[in-house]
mmCIF file of C-alpha atoms in Angstrom:
data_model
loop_
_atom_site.group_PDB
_atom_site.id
_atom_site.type_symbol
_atom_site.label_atom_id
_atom_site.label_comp_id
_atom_site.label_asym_id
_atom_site.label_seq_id
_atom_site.Cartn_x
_atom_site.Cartn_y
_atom_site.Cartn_z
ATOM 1 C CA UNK A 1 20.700 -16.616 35.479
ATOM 2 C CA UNK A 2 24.122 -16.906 37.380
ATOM 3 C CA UNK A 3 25.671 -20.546 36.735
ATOM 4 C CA UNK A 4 28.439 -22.682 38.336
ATOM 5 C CA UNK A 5 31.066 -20.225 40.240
ATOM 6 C CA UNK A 6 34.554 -20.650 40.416
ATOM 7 C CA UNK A 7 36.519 -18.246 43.007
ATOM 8 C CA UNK A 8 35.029 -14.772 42.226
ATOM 9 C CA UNK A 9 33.919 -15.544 38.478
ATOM 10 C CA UNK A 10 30.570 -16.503 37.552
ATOM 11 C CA UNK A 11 29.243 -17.991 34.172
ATOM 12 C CA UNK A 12 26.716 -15.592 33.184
ATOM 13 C CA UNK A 13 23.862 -15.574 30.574
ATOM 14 C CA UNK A 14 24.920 -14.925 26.812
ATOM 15 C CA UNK A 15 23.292 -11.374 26.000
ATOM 16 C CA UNK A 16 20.951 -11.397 23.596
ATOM 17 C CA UNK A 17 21.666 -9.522 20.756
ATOM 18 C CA UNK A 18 24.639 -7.627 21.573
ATOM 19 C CA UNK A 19 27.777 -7.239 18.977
ATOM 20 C CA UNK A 20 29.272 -10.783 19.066
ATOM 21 C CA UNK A 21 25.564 -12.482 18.807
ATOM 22 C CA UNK A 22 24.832 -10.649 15.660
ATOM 23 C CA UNK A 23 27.869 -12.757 14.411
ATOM 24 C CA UNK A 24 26.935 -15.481 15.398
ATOM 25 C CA UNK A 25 27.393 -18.283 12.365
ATOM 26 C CA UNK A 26 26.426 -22.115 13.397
ATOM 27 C CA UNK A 27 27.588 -23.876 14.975
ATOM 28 C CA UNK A 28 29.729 -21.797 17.123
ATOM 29 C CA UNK A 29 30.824 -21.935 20.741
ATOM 30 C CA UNK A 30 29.969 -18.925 22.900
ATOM 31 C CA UNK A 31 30.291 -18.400 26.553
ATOM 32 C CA UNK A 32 29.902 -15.314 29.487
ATOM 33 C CA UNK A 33 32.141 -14.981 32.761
ATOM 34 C CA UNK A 34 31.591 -11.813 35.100
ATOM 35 C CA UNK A 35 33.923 -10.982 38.076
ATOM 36 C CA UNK A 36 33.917 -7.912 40.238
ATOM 37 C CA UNK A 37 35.427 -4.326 39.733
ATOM 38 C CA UNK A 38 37.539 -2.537 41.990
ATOM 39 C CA UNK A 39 39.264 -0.434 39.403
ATOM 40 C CA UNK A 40 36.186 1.115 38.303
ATOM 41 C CA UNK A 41 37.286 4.306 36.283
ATOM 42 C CA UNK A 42 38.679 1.507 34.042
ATOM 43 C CA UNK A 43 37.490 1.325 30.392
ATOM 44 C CA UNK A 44 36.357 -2.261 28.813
ATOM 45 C CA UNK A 45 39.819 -1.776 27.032
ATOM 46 C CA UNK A 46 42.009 -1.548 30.166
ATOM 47 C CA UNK A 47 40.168 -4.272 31.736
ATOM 48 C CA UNK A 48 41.088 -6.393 28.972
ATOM 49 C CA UNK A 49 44.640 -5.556 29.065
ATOM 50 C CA UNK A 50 44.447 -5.935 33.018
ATOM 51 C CA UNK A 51 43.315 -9.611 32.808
ATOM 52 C CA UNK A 52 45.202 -11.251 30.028
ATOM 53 C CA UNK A 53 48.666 -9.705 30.103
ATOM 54 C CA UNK A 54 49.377 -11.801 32.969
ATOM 55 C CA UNK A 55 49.121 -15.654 32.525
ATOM 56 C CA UNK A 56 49.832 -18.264 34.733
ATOM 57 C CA UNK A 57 53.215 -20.511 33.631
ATOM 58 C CA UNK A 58 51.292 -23.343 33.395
ATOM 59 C CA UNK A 59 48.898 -21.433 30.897
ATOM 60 C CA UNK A 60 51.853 -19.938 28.673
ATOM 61 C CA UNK A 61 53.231 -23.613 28.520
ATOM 62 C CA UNK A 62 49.699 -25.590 27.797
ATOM 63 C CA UNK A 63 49.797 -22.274 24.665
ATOM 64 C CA UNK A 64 52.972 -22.641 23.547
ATOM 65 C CA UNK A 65 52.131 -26.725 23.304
ATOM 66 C CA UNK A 66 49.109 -26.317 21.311
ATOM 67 C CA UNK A 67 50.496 -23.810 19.195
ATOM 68 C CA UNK A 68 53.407 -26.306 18.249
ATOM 69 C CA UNK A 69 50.622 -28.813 17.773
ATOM 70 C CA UNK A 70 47.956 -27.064 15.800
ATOM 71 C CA UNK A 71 50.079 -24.585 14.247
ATOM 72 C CA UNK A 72 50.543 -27.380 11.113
ATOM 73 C CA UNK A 73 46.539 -27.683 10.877
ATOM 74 C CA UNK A 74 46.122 -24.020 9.476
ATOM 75 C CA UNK A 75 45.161 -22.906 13.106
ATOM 76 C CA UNK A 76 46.131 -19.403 14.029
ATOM 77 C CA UNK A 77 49.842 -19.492 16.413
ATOM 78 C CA UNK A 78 50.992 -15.836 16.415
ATOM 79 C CA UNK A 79 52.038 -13.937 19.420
ATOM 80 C CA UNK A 80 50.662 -15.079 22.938
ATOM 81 C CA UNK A 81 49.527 -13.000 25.712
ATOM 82 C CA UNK A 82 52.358 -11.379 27.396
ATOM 83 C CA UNK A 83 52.939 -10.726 30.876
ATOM 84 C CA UNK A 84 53.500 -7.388 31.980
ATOM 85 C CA UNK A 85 52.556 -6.825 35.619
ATOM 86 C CA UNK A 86 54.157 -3.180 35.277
ATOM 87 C CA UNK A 87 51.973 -2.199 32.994
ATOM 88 C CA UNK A 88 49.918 0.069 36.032
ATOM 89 C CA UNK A 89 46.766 1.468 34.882
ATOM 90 C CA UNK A 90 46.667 -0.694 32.173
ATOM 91 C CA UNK A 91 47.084 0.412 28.487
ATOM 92 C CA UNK A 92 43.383 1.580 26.702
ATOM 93 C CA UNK A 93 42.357 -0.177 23.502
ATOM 94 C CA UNK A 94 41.674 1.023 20.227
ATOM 95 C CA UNK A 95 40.256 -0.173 17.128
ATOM 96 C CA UNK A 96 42.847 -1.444 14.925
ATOM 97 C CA UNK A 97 45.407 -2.247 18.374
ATOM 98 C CA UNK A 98 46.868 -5.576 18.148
ATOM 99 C CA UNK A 99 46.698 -7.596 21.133
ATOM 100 C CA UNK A 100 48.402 -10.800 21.388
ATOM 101 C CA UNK A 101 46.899 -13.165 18.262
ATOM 102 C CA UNK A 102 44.094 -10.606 17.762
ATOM 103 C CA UNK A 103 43.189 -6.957 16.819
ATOM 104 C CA UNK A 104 40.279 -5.072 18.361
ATOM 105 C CA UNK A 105 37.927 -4.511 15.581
ATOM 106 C CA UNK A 106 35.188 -2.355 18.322
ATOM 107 C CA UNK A 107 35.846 -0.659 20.933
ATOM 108 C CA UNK A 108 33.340 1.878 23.199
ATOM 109 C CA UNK A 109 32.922 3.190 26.522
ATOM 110 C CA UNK A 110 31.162 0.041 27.371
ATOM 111 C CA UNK A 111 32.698 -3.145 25.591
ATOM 112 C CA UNK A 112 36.145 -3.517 23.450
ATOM 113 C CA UNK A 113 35.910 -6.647 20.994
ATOM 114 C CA UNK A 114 39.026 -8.202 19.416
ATOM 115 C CA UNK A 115 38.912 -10.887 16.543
ATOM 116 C CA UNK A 116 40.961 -13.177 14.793
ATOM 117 C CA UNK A 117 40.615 -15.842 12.497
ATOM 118 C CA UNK A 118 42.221 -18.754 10.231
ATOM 119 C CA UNK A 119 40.603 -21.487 7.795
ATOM 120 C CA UNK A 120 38.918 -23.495 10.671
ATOM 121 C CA UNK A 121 37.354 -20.770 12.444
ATOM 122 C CA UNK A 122 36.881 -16.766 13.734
ATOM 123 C CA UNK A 123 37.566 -16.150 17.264
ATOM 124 C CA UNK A 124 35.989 -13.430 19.242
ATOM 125 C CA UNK A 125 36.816 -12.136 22.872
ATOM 126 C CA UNK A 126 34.355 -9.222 24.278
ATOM 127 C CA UNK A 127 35.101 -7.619 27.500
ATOM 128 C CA UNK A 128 32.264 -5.140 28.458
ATOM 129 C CA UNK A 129 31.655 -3.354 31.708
ATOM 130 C CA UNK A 130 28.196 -4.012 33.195
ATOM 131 C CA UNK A 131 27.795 -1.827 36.383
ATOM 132 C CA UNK A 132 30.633 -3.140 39.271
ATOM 133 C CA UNK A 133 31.638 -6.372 37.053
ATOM 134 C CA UNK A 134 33.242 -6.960 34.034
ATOM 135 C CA UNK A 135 31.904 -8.643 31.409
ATOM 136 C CA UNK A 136 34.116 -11.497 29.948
ATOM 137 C CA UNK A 137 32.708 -13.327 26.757
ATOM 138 C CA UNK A 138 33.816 -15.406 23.635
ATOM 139 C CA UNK A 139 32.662 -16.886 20.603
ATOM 140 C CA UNK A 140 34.137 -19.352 18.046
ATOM 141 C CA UNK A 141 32.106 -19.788 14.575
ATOM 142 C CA UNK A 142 33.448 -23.108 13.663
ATOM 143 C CA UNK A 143 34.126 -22.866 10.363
ATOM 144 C CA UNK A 144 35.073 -26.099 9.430
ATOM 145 C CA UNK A 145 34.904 -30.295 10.621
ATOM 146 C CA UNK A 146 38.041 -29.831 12.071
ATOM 147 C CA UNK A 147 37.655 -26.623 13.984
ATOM 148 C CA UNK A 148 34.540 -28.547 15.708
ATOM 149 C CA UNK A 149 36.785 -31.223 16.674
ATOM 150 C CA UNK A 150 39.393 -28.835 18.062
ATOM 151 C CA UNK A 151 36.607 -27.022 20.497
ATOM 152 C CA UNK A 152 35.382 -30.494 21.434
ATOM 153 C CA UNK A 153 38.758 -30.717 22.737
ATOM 154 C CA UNK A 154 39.658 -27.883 24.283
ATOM 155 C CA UNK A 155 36.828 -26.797 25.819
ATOM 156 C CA UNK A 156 37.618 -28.116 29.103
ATOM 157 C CA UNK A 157 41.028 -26.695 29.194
ATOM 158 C CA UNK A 158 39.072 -23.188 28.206
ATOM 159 C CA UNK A 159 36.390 -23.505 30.742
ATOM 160 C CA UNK A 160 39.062 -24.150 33.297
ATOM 161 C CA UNK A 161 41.667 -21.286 31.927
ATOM 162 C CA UNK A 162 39.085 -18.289 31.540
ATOM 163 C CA UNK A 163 38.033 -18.868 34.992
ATOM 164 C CA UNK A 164 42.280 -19.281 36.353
ATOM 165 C CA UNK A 165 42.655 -16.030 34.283
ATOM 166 C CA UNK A 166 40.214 -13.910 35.515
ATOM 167 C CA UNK A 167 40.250 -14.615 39.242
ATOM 168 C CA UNK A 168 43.741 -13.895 39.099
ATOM 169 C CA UNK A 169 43.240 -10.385 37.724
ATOM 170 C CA UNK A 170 40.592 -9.835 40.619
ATOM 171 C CA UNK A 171 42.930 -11.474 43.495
ATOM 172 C CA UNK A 172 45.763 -9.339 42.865
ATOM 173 C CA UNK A 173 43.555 -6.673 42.499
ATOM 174 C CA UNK A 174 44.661 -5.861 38.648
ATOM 175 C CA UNK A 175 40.917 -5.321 37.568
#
């Protein structure tokens, strides 16, 4: 089932019972994006690094204005995403790498998974290859009231930034 498409990334359906769905813990939030490949001898863990090193200015800011504002709720503000367009191929990931506010906790030729989490709720970001796409998904178990109030919020900003993100890494052909 391919859903509403924005540029060259489609929402996809959640998979089944892959590694973030047997974490699942209600309620949570979870979502699927796919995009084309060009770089195909990428791994999931280069792909990763290919998309979200580079951020749009308008992204960093909307970040660094939520993390001023949520940071005194408990909510999870370390380092950002970084932007490194010289980074050419992209850096692999391994279990136990630290990227931006998260670590990669699985990593295989198919799919790398990073995690992070604070009193309000775990945050998951899975980037798998799935023959000439890649594979962008996340999930949030909310964890507490205010953690569901905080994805009622955002979600709109998220819907519209994972798309922004992800077409960008396709358009300037970083994927």
């Amino acid at each position: 089932m391919s859903g509403f498409k924005l540029f060259r990334v489609s929402a996809v359906s959640i998979p089944a019972n892959d590694y973030l769905g047997q974490r699942a813990a209600r309620p949570y939030f979870r979502d699927a994006l796919a995009a084309p490949v060009s770089n195909k001898s990428f791994t999931p863990g280069q792909l990763q690094n290919a998309i979200f090193t580079v951020m749009p200015l308008w992204v960093q800011a909307l970040m660094a204005l939520r993390n001023r504002i949520v940071g005194v709720l408990g909510f999870e503000v370390g380092r950002t995403f970084t932007d490194d367009r010289s980074a050419f191929p992209p850096r692999d990931l391994q279990v136990g790498d630290a990227v931006a506010f998260m670590h990669v906790i699985h990593a295989d030729a198919n799919e790398v998974v990073s995690f992070t989490e604070d009193k309000h709720m775990q945050f998951y970001l899975s980037v798998s290859k799935q023959d000439e796409q890649v594979v962008v998904s996340t999930m949030v178990n909310l964890k507490t009231l205010t953690g569901r109030l905080y994805m009622a919020m955002i979600k709109p900003f998220h819907w519209l930034i994972a798309r922004v993100v992800i077409h960008n890494a396709v358009k300037d052909g970083r994927i």
